[in-house]
mmCIF file with all atom_site columns, C-alpha atoms in Angstrom:
data_model
loop_
_atom_site.group_PDB
_atom_site.id
_atom_site.type_symbol
_atom_site.label_atom_id
_atom_site.label_alt_id
_atom_site.label_comp_id
_atom_site.label_asym_id
_atom_site.label_entity_id
_atom_site.label_seq_id
_atom_site.pdbx_PDB_ins_code
_atom_site.Cartn_x
_atom_site.Cartn_y
_atom_site.Cartn_z
_atom_site.occupancy
_atom_site.B_iso_or_equiv
_atom_site.pdbx_formal_charge
_atom_site.auth_seq_id
_atom_site.auth_comp_id
_atom_site.auth_asym_id
_atom_site.auth_atom_id
_atom_site.pdbx_PDB_model_num
ATOM 1   C CA . UNK A 1 1   ? 63.823 54.458 116.606 1.00 0.00 ? 1   UNK A CA 1
ATOM 2   C CA . UNK A 1 2   ? 65.120 55.189 113.095 1.00 0.00 ? 2   UNK A CA 1
ATOM 3   C CA . UNK A 1 3   ? 68.435 53.515 112.240 1.00 0.00 ? 3   UNK A CA 1
ATOM 4   C CA . UNK A 1 4   ? 71.413 55.544 111.064 1.00 0.00 ? 4   UNK A CA 1
ATOM 5   C CA . UNK A 1 5   ? 71.066 53.944 107.617 1.00 0.00 ? 5   UNK A CA 1
ATOM 6   C CA . UNK A 1 6   ? 67.413 54.924 107.216 1.00 0.00 ? 6   UNK A CA 1
ATOM 7   C CA . UNK A 1 7   ? 66.676 58.359 105.817 1.00 0.00 ? 7   UNK A CA 1
ATOM 8   C CA . UNK A 1 8   ? 63.551 60.305 106.524 1.00 0.00 ? 8   UNK A CA 1
ATOM 9   C CA . UNK A 1 9   ? 61.524 61.029 103.352 1.00 0.00 ? 9   UNK A CA 1
ATOM 10  C CA . UNK A 1 10  ? 62.460 64.257 101.597 1.00 0.00 ? 10  UNK A CA 1
ATOM 11  C CA . UNK A 1 11  ? 60.443 67.016 103.247 1.00 0.00 ? 11  UNK A CA 1
ATOM 12  C CA . UNK A 1 12  ? 58.047 69.022 101.095 1.00 0.00 ? 12  UNK A CA 1
ATOM 13  C CA . UNK A 1 13  ? 58.717 72.726 100.724 1.00 0.00 ? 13  UNK A CA 1
ATOM 14  C CA . UNK A 1 14  ? 57.401 75.130 103.395 1.00 0.00 ? 14  UNK A CA 1
ATOM 15  C CA . UNK A 1 15  ? 54.347 77.187 102.393 1.00 0.00 ? 15  UNK A CA 1
ATOM 16  C CA . UNK A 1 16  ? 56.390 80.304 101.593 1.00 0.00 ? 16  UNK A CA 1
ATOM 17  C CA . UNK A 1 17  ? 58.284 78.402 98.864  1.00 0.00 ? 17  UNK A CA 1
ATOM 18  C CA . UNK A 1 18  ? 55.243 76.984 97.073  1.00 0.00 ? 18  UNK A CA 1
ATOM 19  C CA . UNK A 1 19  ? 54.262 78.360 93.635  1.00 0.00 ? 19  UNK A CA 1
ATOM 20  C CA . UNK A 1 20  ? 51.815 81.214 93.423  1.00 0.00 ? 20  UNK A CA 1
ATOM 21  C CA . UNK A 1 21  ? 48.263 80.145 92.598  1.00 0.00 ? 21  UNK A CA 1
ATOM 22  C CA . UNK A 1 22  ? 45.083 82.066 91.792  1.00 0.00 ? 22  UNK A CA 1
ATOM 23  C CA . UNK A 1 23  ? 41.540 81.590 90.529  1.00 0.00 ? 23  UNK A CA 1
ATOM 24  C CA . UNK A 1 24  ? 40.835 82.028 86.820  1.00 0.00 ? 24  UNK A CA 1
ATOM 25  C CA . UNK A 1 25  ? 37.588 82.241 84.813  1.00 0.00 ? 25  UNK A CA 1
ATOM 26  C CA . UNK A 1 26  ? 35.793 79.159 83.509  1.00 0.00 ? 26  UNK A CA 1
ATOM 27  C CA . UNK A 1 27  ? 36.628 80.265 79.954  1.00 0.00 ? 27  UNK A CA 1
ATOM 28  C CA . UNK A 1 28  ? 39.817 82.014 78.783  1.00 0.00 ? 28  UNK A CA 1
ATOM 29  C CA . UNK A 1 29  ? 40.626 83.579 75.418  1.00 0.00 ? 29  UNK A CA 1
ATOM 30  C CA . UNK A 1 30  ? 44.411 83.321 75.718  1.00 0.00 ? 30  UNK A CA 1
ATOM 31  C CA . UNK A 1 31  ? 45.708 80.208 77.482  1.00 0.00 ? 31  UNK A CA 1
ATOM 32  C CA . UNK A 1 32  ? 49.216 81.732 77.750  1.00 0.00 ? 32  UNK A CA 1
ATOM 33  C CA . UNK A 1 33  ? 48.071 84.796 79.737  1.00 0.00 ? 33  UNK A CA 1
ATOM 34  C CA . UNK A 1 34  ? 47.785 84.941 83.529  1.00 0.00 ? 34  UNK A CA 1
ATOM 35  C CA . UNK A 1 35  ? 43.985 85.221 83.300  1.00 0.00 ? 35  UNK A CA 1
ATOM 36  C CA . UNK A 1 36  ? 43.562 86.457 86.873  1.00 0.00 ? 36  UNK A CA 1
ATOM 37  C CA . UNK A 1 37  ? 40.138 87.488 88.082  1.00 0.00 ? 37  UNK A CA 1
ATOM 38  C CA . UNK A 1 38  ? 39.572 91.162 88.884  1.00 0.00 ? 38  UNK A CA 1
ATOM 39  C CA . UNK A 1 39  ? 40.250 91.634 91.717  1.00 0.00 ? 39  UNK A CA 1
ATOM 40  C CA . UNK A 1 40  ? 42.792 88.842 91.950  1.00 0.00 ? 40  UNK A CA 1
ATOM 41  C CA . UNK A 1 41  ? 41.722 85.843 94.068  1.00 0.00 ? 41  UNK A CA 1
ATOM 42  C CA . UNK A 1 42  ? 44.813 84.068 95.433  1.00 0.00 ? 42  UNK A CA 1
ATOM 43  C CA . UNK A 1 43  ? 44.699 80.399 96.403  1.00 0.00 ? 43  UNK A CA 1
ATOM 44  C CA . UNK A 1 44  ? 46.517 79.278 99.558  1.00 0.00 ? 44  UNK A CA 1
ATOM 45  C CA . UNK A 1 45  ? 48.907 76.362 99.910  1.00 0.00 ? 45  UNK A CA 1
ATOM 46  C CA . UNK A 1 46  ? 46.398 74.735 102.247 1.00 0.00 ? 46  UNK A CA 1
ATOM 47  C CA . UNK A 1 47  ? 43.787 74.789 99.477  1.00 0.00 ? 47  UNK A CA 1
ATOM 48  C CA . UNK A 1 48  ? 46.251 73.155 97.051  1.00 0.00 ? 48  UNK A CA 1
ATOM 49  C CA . UNK A 1 49  ? 47.093 70.471 99.588  1.00 0.00 ? 49  UNK A CA 1
ATOM 50  C CA . UNK A 1 50  ? 43.378 69.931 100.144 1.00 0.00 ? 50  UNK A CA 1
ATOM 51  C CA . UNK A 1 51  ? 42.987 68.727 96.540  1.00 0.00 ? 51  UNK A CA 1
ATOM 52  C CA . UNK A 1 52  ? 46.013 66.431 96.711  1.00 0.00 ? 52  UNK A CA 1
ATOM 53  C CA . UNK A 1 53  ? 48.877 68.585 95.391  1.00 0.00 ? 53  UNK A CA 1
ATOM 54  C CA . UNK A 1 54  ? 52.400 67.881 96.662  1.00 0.00 ? 54  UNK A CA 1
ATOM 55  C CA . UNK A 1 55  ? 55.396 70.147 96.086  1.00 0.00 ? 55  UNK A CA 1
ATOM 56  C CA . UNK A 1 56  ? 59.176 70.142 96.545  1.00 0.00 ? 56  UNK A CA 1
ATOM 57  C CA . UNK A 1 57  ? 61.604 72.960 95.735  1.00 0.00 ? 57  UNK A CA 1
ATOM 58  C CA . UNK A 1 58  ? 64.574 71.519 93.852  1.00 0.00 ? 58  UNK A CA 1
ATOM 59  C CA . UNK A 1 59  ? 67.932 72.736 92.551  1.00 0.00 ? 59  UNK A CA 1
ATOM 60  C CA . UNK A 1 60  ? 67.555 72.816 88.769  1.00 0.00 ? 60  UNK A CA 1
ATOM 61  C CA . UNK A 1 61  ? 70.387 75.333 88.273  1.00 0.00 ? 61  UNK A CA 1
ATOM 62  C CA . UNK A 1 62  ? 73.446 73.427 89.452  1.00 0.00 ? 62  UNK A CA 1
ATOM 63  C CA . UNK A 1 63  ? 72.613 70.126 87.734  1.00 0.00 ? 63  UNK A CA 1
ATOM 64  C CA . UNK A 1 64  ? 72.524 69.733 83.960  1.00 0.00 ? 64  UNK A CA 1
ATOM 65  C CA . UNK A 1 65  ? 69.950 67.776 81.988  1.00 0.00 ? 65  UNK A CA 1
ATOM 66  C CA . UNK A 1 66  ? 69.540 67.116 78.252  1.00 0.00 ? 66  UNK A CA 1
ATOM 67  C CA . UNK A 1 67  ? 67.136 69.176 76.160  1.00 0.00 ? 67  UNK A CA 1
ATOM 68  C CA . UNK A 1 68  ? 65.321 65.991 75.258  1.00 0.00 ? 68  UNK A CA 1
ATOM 69  C CA . UNK A 1 69  ? 65.712 62.404 76.437  1.00 0.00 ? 69  UNK A CA 1
ATOM 70  C CA . UNK A 1 70  ? 62.994 59.797 75.927  1.00 0.00 ? 70  UNK A CA 1
ATOM 71  C CA . UNK A 1 71  ? 63.561 57.894 78.117  1.00 0.00 ? 71  UNK A CA 1
ATOM 72  C CA . UNK A 1 72  ? 65.935 59.289 80.751  1.00 0.00 ? 72  UNK A CA 1
ATOM 73  C CA . UNK A 1 73  ? 66.999 56.859 83.450  1.00 0.00 ? 73  UNK A CA 1
ATOM 74  C CA . UNK A 1 74  ? 66.304 58.223 86.963  1.00 0.00 ? 74  UNK A CA 1
ATOM 75  C CA . UNK A 1 75  ? 69.287 56.180 88.122  1.00 0.00 ? 75  UNK A CA 1
ATOM 76  C CA . UNK A 1 76  ? 71.442 58.737 86.268  1.00 0.00 ? 76  UNK A CA 1
ATOM 77  C CA . UNK A 1 77  ? 70.399 61.482 88.696  1.00 0.00 ? 77  UNK A CA 1
ATOM 78  C CA . UNK A 1 78  ? 73.319 63.199 90.451  1.00 0.00 ? 78  UNK A CA 1
ATOM 79  C CA . UNK A 1 79  ? 71.271 65.691 92.498  1.00 0.00 ? 79  UNK A CA 1
ATOM 80  C CA . UNK A 1 80  ? 71.014 64.194 96.027  1.00 0.00 ? 80  UNK A CA 1
ATOM 81  C CA . UNK A 1 81  ? 67.501 65.588 96.500  1.00 0.00 ? 81  UNK A CA 1
ATOM 82  C CA . UNK A 1 82  ? 66.255 64.113 93.232  1.00 0.00 ? 82  UNK A CA 1
ATOM 83  C CA . UNK A 1 83  ? 67.899 60.785 94.056  1.00 0.00 ? 83  UNK A CA 1
ATOM 84  C CA . UNK A 1 84  ? 66.204 60.713 97.443  1.00 0.00 ? 84  UNK A CA 1
ATOM 85  C CA . UNK A 1 85  ? 62.793 61.649 96.048  1.00 0.00 ? 85  UNK A CA 1
ATOM 86  C CA . UNK A 1 86  ? 63.223 58.984 93.352  1.00 0.00 ? 86  UNK A CA 1
ATOM 87  C CA . UNK A 1 87  ? 63.907 56.370 96.019  1.00 0.00 ? 87  UNK A CA 1
ATOM 88  C CA . UNK A 1 88  ? 61.295 57.645 98.490  1.00 0.00 ? 88  UNK A CA 1
ATOM 89  C CA . UNK A 1 89  ? 58.486 57.484 95.945  1.00 0.00 ? 89  UNK A CA 1
ATOM 90  C CA . UNK A 1 90  ? 59.644 54.629 93.732  1.00 0.00 ? 90  UNK A CA 1
ATOM 91  C CA . UNK A 1 91  ? 60.132 56.532 90.481  1.00 0.00 ? 91  UNK A CA 1
ATOM 92  C CA . UNK A 1 92  ? 61.664 54.085 88.012  1.00 0.00 ? 92  UNK A CA 1
ATOM 93  C CA . UNK A 1 93  ? 61.104 55.860 84.677  1.00 0.00 ? 93  UNK A CA 1
ATOM 94  C CA . UNK A 1 94  ? 61.624 59.419 83.474  1.00 0.00 ? 94  UNK A CA 1
ATOM 95  C CA . UNK A 1 95  ? 61.770 61.396 80.301  1.00 0.00 ? 95  UNK A CA 1
ATOM 96  C CA . UNK A 1 96  ? 62.776 64.971 79.542  1.00 0.00 ? 96  UNK A CA 1
ATOM 97  C CA . UNK A 1 97  ? 61.133 67.260 77.011  1.00 0.00 ? 97  UNK A CA 1
ATOM 98  C CA . UNK A 1 98  ? 61.432 70.899 76.004  1.00 0.00 ? 98  UNK A CA 1
ATOM 99  C CA . UNK A 1 99  ? 58.165 72.572 75.089  1.00 0.00 ? 99  UNK A CA 1
ATOM 100 C CA . UNK A 1 100 ? 59.270 75.317 72.707  1.00 0.00 ? 100 UNK A CA 1
ATOM 101 C CA . UNK A 1 101 ? 58.583 76.015 69.015  1.00 0.00 ? 101 UNK A CA 1
ATOM 102 C CA . UNK A 1 102 ? 62.199 75.065 68.152  1.00 0.00 ? 102 UNK A CA 1
ATOM 103 C CA . UNK A 1 103 ? 62.086 71.739 69.990  1.00 0.00 ? 103 UNK A CA 1
ATOM 104 C CA . UNK A 1 104 ? 58.501 70.507 69.782  1.00 0.00 ? 104 UNK A CA 1
ATOM 105 C CA . UNK A 1 105 ? 57.152 69.872 66.267  1.00 0.00 ? 105 UNK A CA 1
ATOM 106 C CA . UNK A 1 106 ? 53.578 71.091 65.904  1.00 0.00 ? 106 UNK A CA 1
ATOM 107 C CA . UNK A 1 107 ? 54.011 73.331 68.955  1.00 0.00 ? 107 UNK A CA 1
ATOM 108 C CA . UNK A 1 108 ? 50.653 75.147 68.707  1.00 0.00 ? 108 UNK A CA 1
ATOM 109 C CA . UNK A 1 109 ? 48.668 71.941 68.102  1.00 0.00 ? 109 UNK A CA 1
ATOM 110 C CA . UNK A 1 110 ? 50.437 70.133 70.950  1.00 0.00 ? 110 UNK A CA 1
ATOM 111 C CA . UNK A 1 111 ? 49.759 72.995 73.376  1.00 0.00 ? 111 UNK A CA 1
ATOM 112 C CA . UNK A 1 112 ? 46.093 73.000 72.418  1.00 0.00 ? 112 UNK A CA 1
ATOM 113 C CA . UNK A 1 113 ? 45.994 69.269 73.187  1.00 0.00 ? 113 UNK A CA 1
ATOM 114 C CA . UNK A 1 114 ? 47.784 69.755 76.529  1.00 0.00 ? 114 UNK A CA 1
ATOM 115 C CA . UNK A 1 115 ? 45.153 72.398 77.374  1.00 0.00 ? 115 UNK A CA 1
ATOM 116 C CA . UNK A 1 116 ? 42.227 69.991 76.993  1.00 0.00 ? 116 UNK A CA 1
ATOM 117 C CA . UNK A 1 117 ? 40.783 69.220 80.427  1.00 0.00 ? 117 UNK A CA 1
ATOM 118 C CA . UNK A 1 118 ? 41.586 65.627 81.357  1.00 0.00 ? 118 UNK A CA 1
ATOM 119 C CA . UNK A 1 119 ? 42.586 63.125 84.030  1.00 0.00 ? 119 UNK A CA 1
ATOM 120 C CA . UNK A 1 120 ? 45.221 60.371 84.197  1.00 0.00 ? 120 UNK A CA 1
ATOM 121 C CA . UNK A 1 121 ? 44.964 56.945 85.779  1.00 0.00 ? 121 UNK A CA 1
ATOM 122 C CA . UNK A 1 122 ? 48.166 57.516 87.761  1.00 0.00 ? 122 UNK A CA 1
ATOM 123 C CA . UNK A 1 123 ? 49.851 60.300 89.686  1.00 0.00 ? 123 UNK A CA 1
ATOM 124 C CA . UNK A 1 124 ? 51.355 62.998 87.450  1.00 0.00 ? 124 UNK A CA 1
ATOM 125 C CA . UNK A 1 125 ? 54.843 64.193 88.385  1.00 0.00 ? 125 UNK A CA 1
ATOM 126 C CA . UNK A 1 126 ? 56.555 67.190 86.774  1.00 0.00 ? 126 UNK A CA 1
ATOM 127 C CA . UNK A 1 127 ? 59.952 68.639 87.574  1.00 0.00 ? 127 UNK A CA 1
ATOM 128 C CA . UNK A 1 128 ? 60.530 71.997 85.889  1.00 0.00 ? 128 UNK A CA 1
ATOM 129 C CA . UNK A 1 129 ? 64.165 72.224 84.757  1.00 0.00 ? 129 UNK A CA 1
ATOM 130 C CA . UNK A 1 130 ? 63.803 75.556 82.975  1.00 0.00 ? 130 UNK A CA 1
ATOM 131 C CA . UNK A 1 131 ? 61.230 78.026 81.732  1.00 0.00 ? 131 UNK A CA 1
ATOM 132 C CA . UNK A 1 132 ? 57.780 78.451 83.185  1.00 0.00 ? 132 UNK A CA 1
ATOM 133 C CA . UNK A 1 133 ? 54.117 77.765 82.629  1.00 0.00 ? 133 UNK A CA 1
ATOM 134 C CA . UNK A 1 134 ? 50.819 76.885 84.271  1.00 0.00 ? 134 UNK A CA 1
ATOM 135 C CA . UNK A 1 135 ? 49.027 73.860 85.613  1.00 0.00 ? 135 UNK A CA 1
ATOM 136 C CA . UNK A 1 136 ? 45.294 74.485 85.902  1.00 0.00 ? 136 UNK A CA 1
ATOM 137 C CA . UNK A 1 137 ? 43.497 72.212 88.368  1.00 0.00 ? 137 UNK A CA 1
ATOM 138 C CA . UNK A 1 138 ? 39.884 71.977 89.509  1.00 0.00 ? 138 UNK A CA 1
ATOM 139 C CA . UNK A 1 139 ? 39.248 72.801 93.149  1.00 0.00 ? 139 UNK A CA 1
ATOM 140 C CA . UNK A 1 140 ? 36.620 71.139 95.347  1.00 0.00 ? 140 UNK A CA 1
ATOM 141 C CA . UNK A 1 141 ? 33.991 73.506 93.926  1.00 0.00 ? 141 UNK A CA 1
ATOM 142 C CA . UNK A 1 142 ? 34.942 72.469 90.360  1.00 0.00 ? 142 UNK A CA 1
ATOM 143 C CA . UNK A 1 143 ? 36.437 75.908 89.654  1.00 0.00 ? 143 UNK A CA 1
ATOM 144 C CA . UNK A 1 144 ? 39.760 76.501 87.925  1.00 0.00 ? 144 UNK A CA 1
ATOM 145 C CA . UNK A 1 145 ? 42.890 77.241 89.953  1.00 0.00 ? 145 UNK A CA 1
ATOM 146 C CA . UNK A 1 146 ? 45.995 78.321 88.003  1.00 0.00 ? 146 UNK A CA 1
ATOM 147 C CA . UNK A 1 147 ? 49.373 77.292 89.474  1.00 0.00 ? 147 UNK A CA 1
ATOM 148 C CA . UNK A 1 148 ? 52.427 79.179 88.183  1.00 0.00 ? 148 UNK A CA 1
ATOM 149 C CA . UNK A 1 149 ? 55.284 76.695 87.836  1.00 0.00 ? 149 UNK A CA 1
ATOM 150 C CA . UNK A 1 150 ? 58.864 77.653 87.082  1.00 0.00 ? 150 UNK A CA 1
ATOM 151 C CA . UNK A 1 151 ? 62.473 76.472 87.281  1.00 0.00 ? 151 UNK A CA 1
ATOM 152 C CA . UNK A 1 152 ? 63.114 74.257 90.313  1.00 0.00 ? 152 UNK A CA 1
ATOM 153 C CA . UNK A 1 153 ? 59.476 73.344 90.974  1.00 0.00 ? 153 UNK A CA 1
ATOM 154 C CA . UNK A 1 154 ? 58.634 69.657 91.376  1.00 0.00 ? 154 UNK A CA 1
ATOM 155 C CA . UNK A 1 155 ? 54.934 69.073 91.764  1.00 0.00 ? 155 UNK A CA 1
ATOM 156 C CA . UNK A 1 156 ? 52.656 66.042 91.797  1.00 0.00 ? 156 UNK A CA 1
ATOM 157 C CA . UNK A 1 157 ? 48.993 65.910 90.848  1.00 0.00 ? 157 UNK A CA 1
ATOM 158 C CA . UNK A 1 158 ? 46.916 63.031 92.179  1.00 0.00 ? 158 UNK A CA 1
ATOM 159 C CA . UNK A 1 159 ? 45.402 60.365 89.980  1.00 0.00 ? 159 UNK A CA 1
ATOM 160 C CA . UNK A 1 160 ? 41.949 61.367 88.761  1.00 0.00 ? 160 UNK A CA 1
ATOM 161 C CA . UNK A 1 161 ? 42.142 65.157 89.233  1.00 0.00 ? 161 UNK A CA 1
ATOM 162 C CA . UNK A 1 162 ? 40.792 67.262 86.362  1.00 0.00 ? 162 UNK A CA 1
ATOM 163 C CA . UNK A 1 163 ? 43.626 69.416 85.067  1.00 0.00 ? 163 UNK A CA 1
ATOM 164 C CA . UNK A 1 164 ? 45.389 70.894 82.020  1.00 0.00 ? 164 UNK A CA 1
ATOM 165 C CA . UNK A 1 165 ? 48.777 72.396 81.220  1.00 0.00 ? 165 UNK A CA 1
ATOM 166 C CA . UNK A 1 166 ? 50.208 75.245 79.173  1.00 0.00 ? 166 UNK A CA 1
ATOM 167 C CA . UNK A 1 167 ? 53.317 77.348 78.773  1.00 0.00 ? 167 UNK A CA 1
ATOM 168 C CA . UNK A 1 168 ? 53.025 81.031 79.573  1.00 0.00 ? 168 UNK A CA 1
ATOM 169 C CA . UNK A 1 169 ? 53.662 83.765 77.006  1.00 0.00 ? 169 UNK A CA 1
ATOM 170 C CA . UNK A 1 170 ? 57.423 83.011 76.955  1.00 0.00 ? 170 UNK A CA 1
ATOM 171 C CA . UNK A 1 171 ? 56.580 79.738 75.165  1.00 0.00 ? 171 UNK A CA 1
ATOM 172 C CA . UNK A 1 172 ? 59.317 77.700 76.835  1.00 0.00 ? 172 UNK A CA 1
ATOM 173 C CA . UNK A 1 173 ? 59.352 75.034 79.483  1.00 0.00 ? 173 UNK A CA 1
ATOM 174 C CA . UNK A 1 174 ? 61.969 72.325 80.018  1.00 0.00 ? 174 UNK A CA 1
ATOM 175 C CA . UNK A 1 175 ? 60.502 69.528 82.115  1.00 0.00 ? 175 UNK A CA 1
ATOM 176 C CA . UNK A 1 176 ? 61.140 66.058 83.476  1.00 0.00 ? 176 UNK A CA 1
ATOM 177 C CA . UNK A 1 177 ? 58.268 63.609 83.732  1.00 0.00 ? 177 UNK A CA 1
ATOM 178 C CA . UNK A 1 178 ? 58.649 60.859 86.324  1.00 0.00 ? 178 UNK A CA 1
ATOM 179 C CA . UNK A 1 179 ? 56.707 57.657 86.636  1.00 0.00 ? 179 UNK A CA 1
ATOM 180 C CA . UNK A 1 180 ? 56.382 54.552 88.793  1.00 0.00 ? 180 UNK A CA 1
ATOM 181 C CA . UNK A 1 181 ? 56.753 51.401 86.711  1.00 0.00 ? 181 UNK A CA 1
ATOM 182 C CA . UNK A 1 182 ? 55.714 51.266 83.049  1.00 0.00 ? 182 UNK A CA 1
ATOM 183 C CA . UNK A 1 183 ? 54.866 54.780 81.808  1.00 0.00 ? 183 UNK A CA 1
ATOM 184 C CA . UNK A 1 184 ? 51.344 55.361 80.532  1.00 0.00 ? 184 UNK A CA 1
ATOM 185 C CA . UNK A 1 185 ? 50.612 58.962 79.556  1.00 0.00 ? 185 UNK A CA 1
ATOM 186 C CA . UNK A 1 186 ? 47.071 58.407 78.243  1.00 0.00 ? 186 UNK A CA 1
ATOM 187 C CA . UNK A 1 187 ? 44.809 61.404 78.937  1.00 0.00 ? 187 UNK A CA 1
ATOM 188 C CA . UNK A 1 188 ? 41.099 60.804 79.528  1.00 0.00 ? 188 UNK A CA 1
ATOM 189 C CA . UNK A 1 189 ? 39.313 63.963 78.493  1.00 0.00 ? 189 UNK A CA 1
ATOM 190 C CA . UNK A 1 190 ? 36.379 65.318 80.438  1.00 0.00 ? 190 UNK A CA 1
ATOM 191 C CA . UNK A 1 191 ? 33.661 64.087 80.825  1.00 0.00 ? 191 UNK A CA 1
ATOM 192 C CA . UNK A 1 192 ? 34.956 60.866 82.374  1.00 0.00 ? 192 UNK A CA 1
ATOM 193 C CA . UNK A 1 193 ? 33.254 60.773 85.780  1.00 0.00 ? 193 UNK A CA 1
ATOM 194 C CA . UNK A 1 194 ? 32.664 57.019 85.421  1.00 0.00 ? 194 UNK A CA 1
ATOM 195 C CA . UNK A 1 195 ? 36.394 56.305 85.073  1.00 0.00 ? 195 UNK A CA 1
ATOM 196 C CA . UNK A 1 196 ? 37.762 54.355 88.048  1.00 0.00 ? 196 UNK A CA 1
ATOM 197 C CA . UNK A 1 197 ? 40.503 56.934 88.649  1.00 0.00 ? 197 UNK A CA 1
ATOM 198 C CA . UNK A 1 198 ? 37.979 59.762 88.767  1.00 0.00 ? 198 UNK A CA 1
ATOM 199 C CA . UNK A 1 199 ? 35.829 57.801 91.204  1.00 0.00 ? 199 UNK A CA 1
ATOM 200 C CA . UNK A 1 200 ? 38.901 57.169 93.344  1.00 0.00 ? 200 UNK A CA 1
ATOM 201 C CA . UNK A 1 201 ? 39.744 60.893 93.377  1.00 0.00 ? 201 UNK A CA 1
ATOM 202 C CA . UNK A 1 202 ? 36.195 61.912 94.301  1.00 0.00 ? 202 UNK A CA 1
ATOM 203 C CA . UNK A 1 203 ? 36.139 59.380 97.124  1.00 0.00 ? 203 UNK A CA 1
ATOM 204 C CA . UNK A 1 204 ? 39.604 60.321 98.378  1.00 0.00 ? 204 UNK A CA 1
ATOM 205 C CA . UNK A 1 205 ? 39.321 64.112 98.291  1.00 0.00 ? 205 UNK A CA 1
ATOM 206 C CA . UNK A 1 206 ? 35.867 65.488 97.484  1.00 0.00 ? 206 UNK A CA 1
ATOM 207 C CA . UNK A 1 207 ? 33.542 63.127 99.360  1.00 0.00 ? 207 UNK A CA 1
ATOM 208 C CA . UNK A 1 208 ? 35.938 62.854 102.299 1.00 0.00 ? 208 UNK A CA 1
ATOM 209 C CA . UNK A 1 209 ? 36.045 66.651 102.578 1.00 0.00 ? 209 UNK A CA 1
ATOM 210 C CA . UNK A 1 210 ? 32.253 66.902 102.387 1.00 0.00 ? 210 UNK A CA 1
ATOM 211 C CA . UNK A 1 211 ? 32.039 64.325 105.175 1.00 0.00 ? 211 UNK A CA 1
ATOM 212 C CA . UNK A 1 212 ? 34.214 66.528 107.365 1.00 0.00 ? 212 UNK A CA 1
ATOM 213 C CA . UNK A 1 213 ? 31.808 69.493 107.070 1.00 0.00 ? 213 UNK A CA 1
#
């Protein structure tokens, strides 16, 4: 039986609150556009969960954060939900950036770099404090899924998943990056199938799913 002092982990958002997601072509001319297929092919929450995505709906309106803070101490969080998620998942480091031409020098070059397909050797956590944009992730068939993220969305991508990021055509996103332990933001651009993190992802999600069929 759970003691009165022990809290249950913060529950992920119900399916109806998850971000909209849809399939996009293998190649796109304008990374900032929606790039939906015709007809549109939506992607369900179950399909996002299948590739290791986790999602919480947060209150980014009633709590204030700096435009930029590198680093930002997660212990300074005043939002009870963010504090609980920090403690539940062991996030000990954070920083806050604003991706906008006025706040990010070399905006166009940086966005092109963010849009290179890559993996990380740790979970990627993003909390959207303002603005909106897209995370593109590869599904189990190695096709692109576009996830529309906006204010209040906190999403995690598993270690080793092929992905990329961009703003939308409003060119503004204010985001918190969270990390367990010492932060390492090194991207490993595709191809990197021999990387240990990619092997871990394939074993955890792709091969396991194929074994279930």
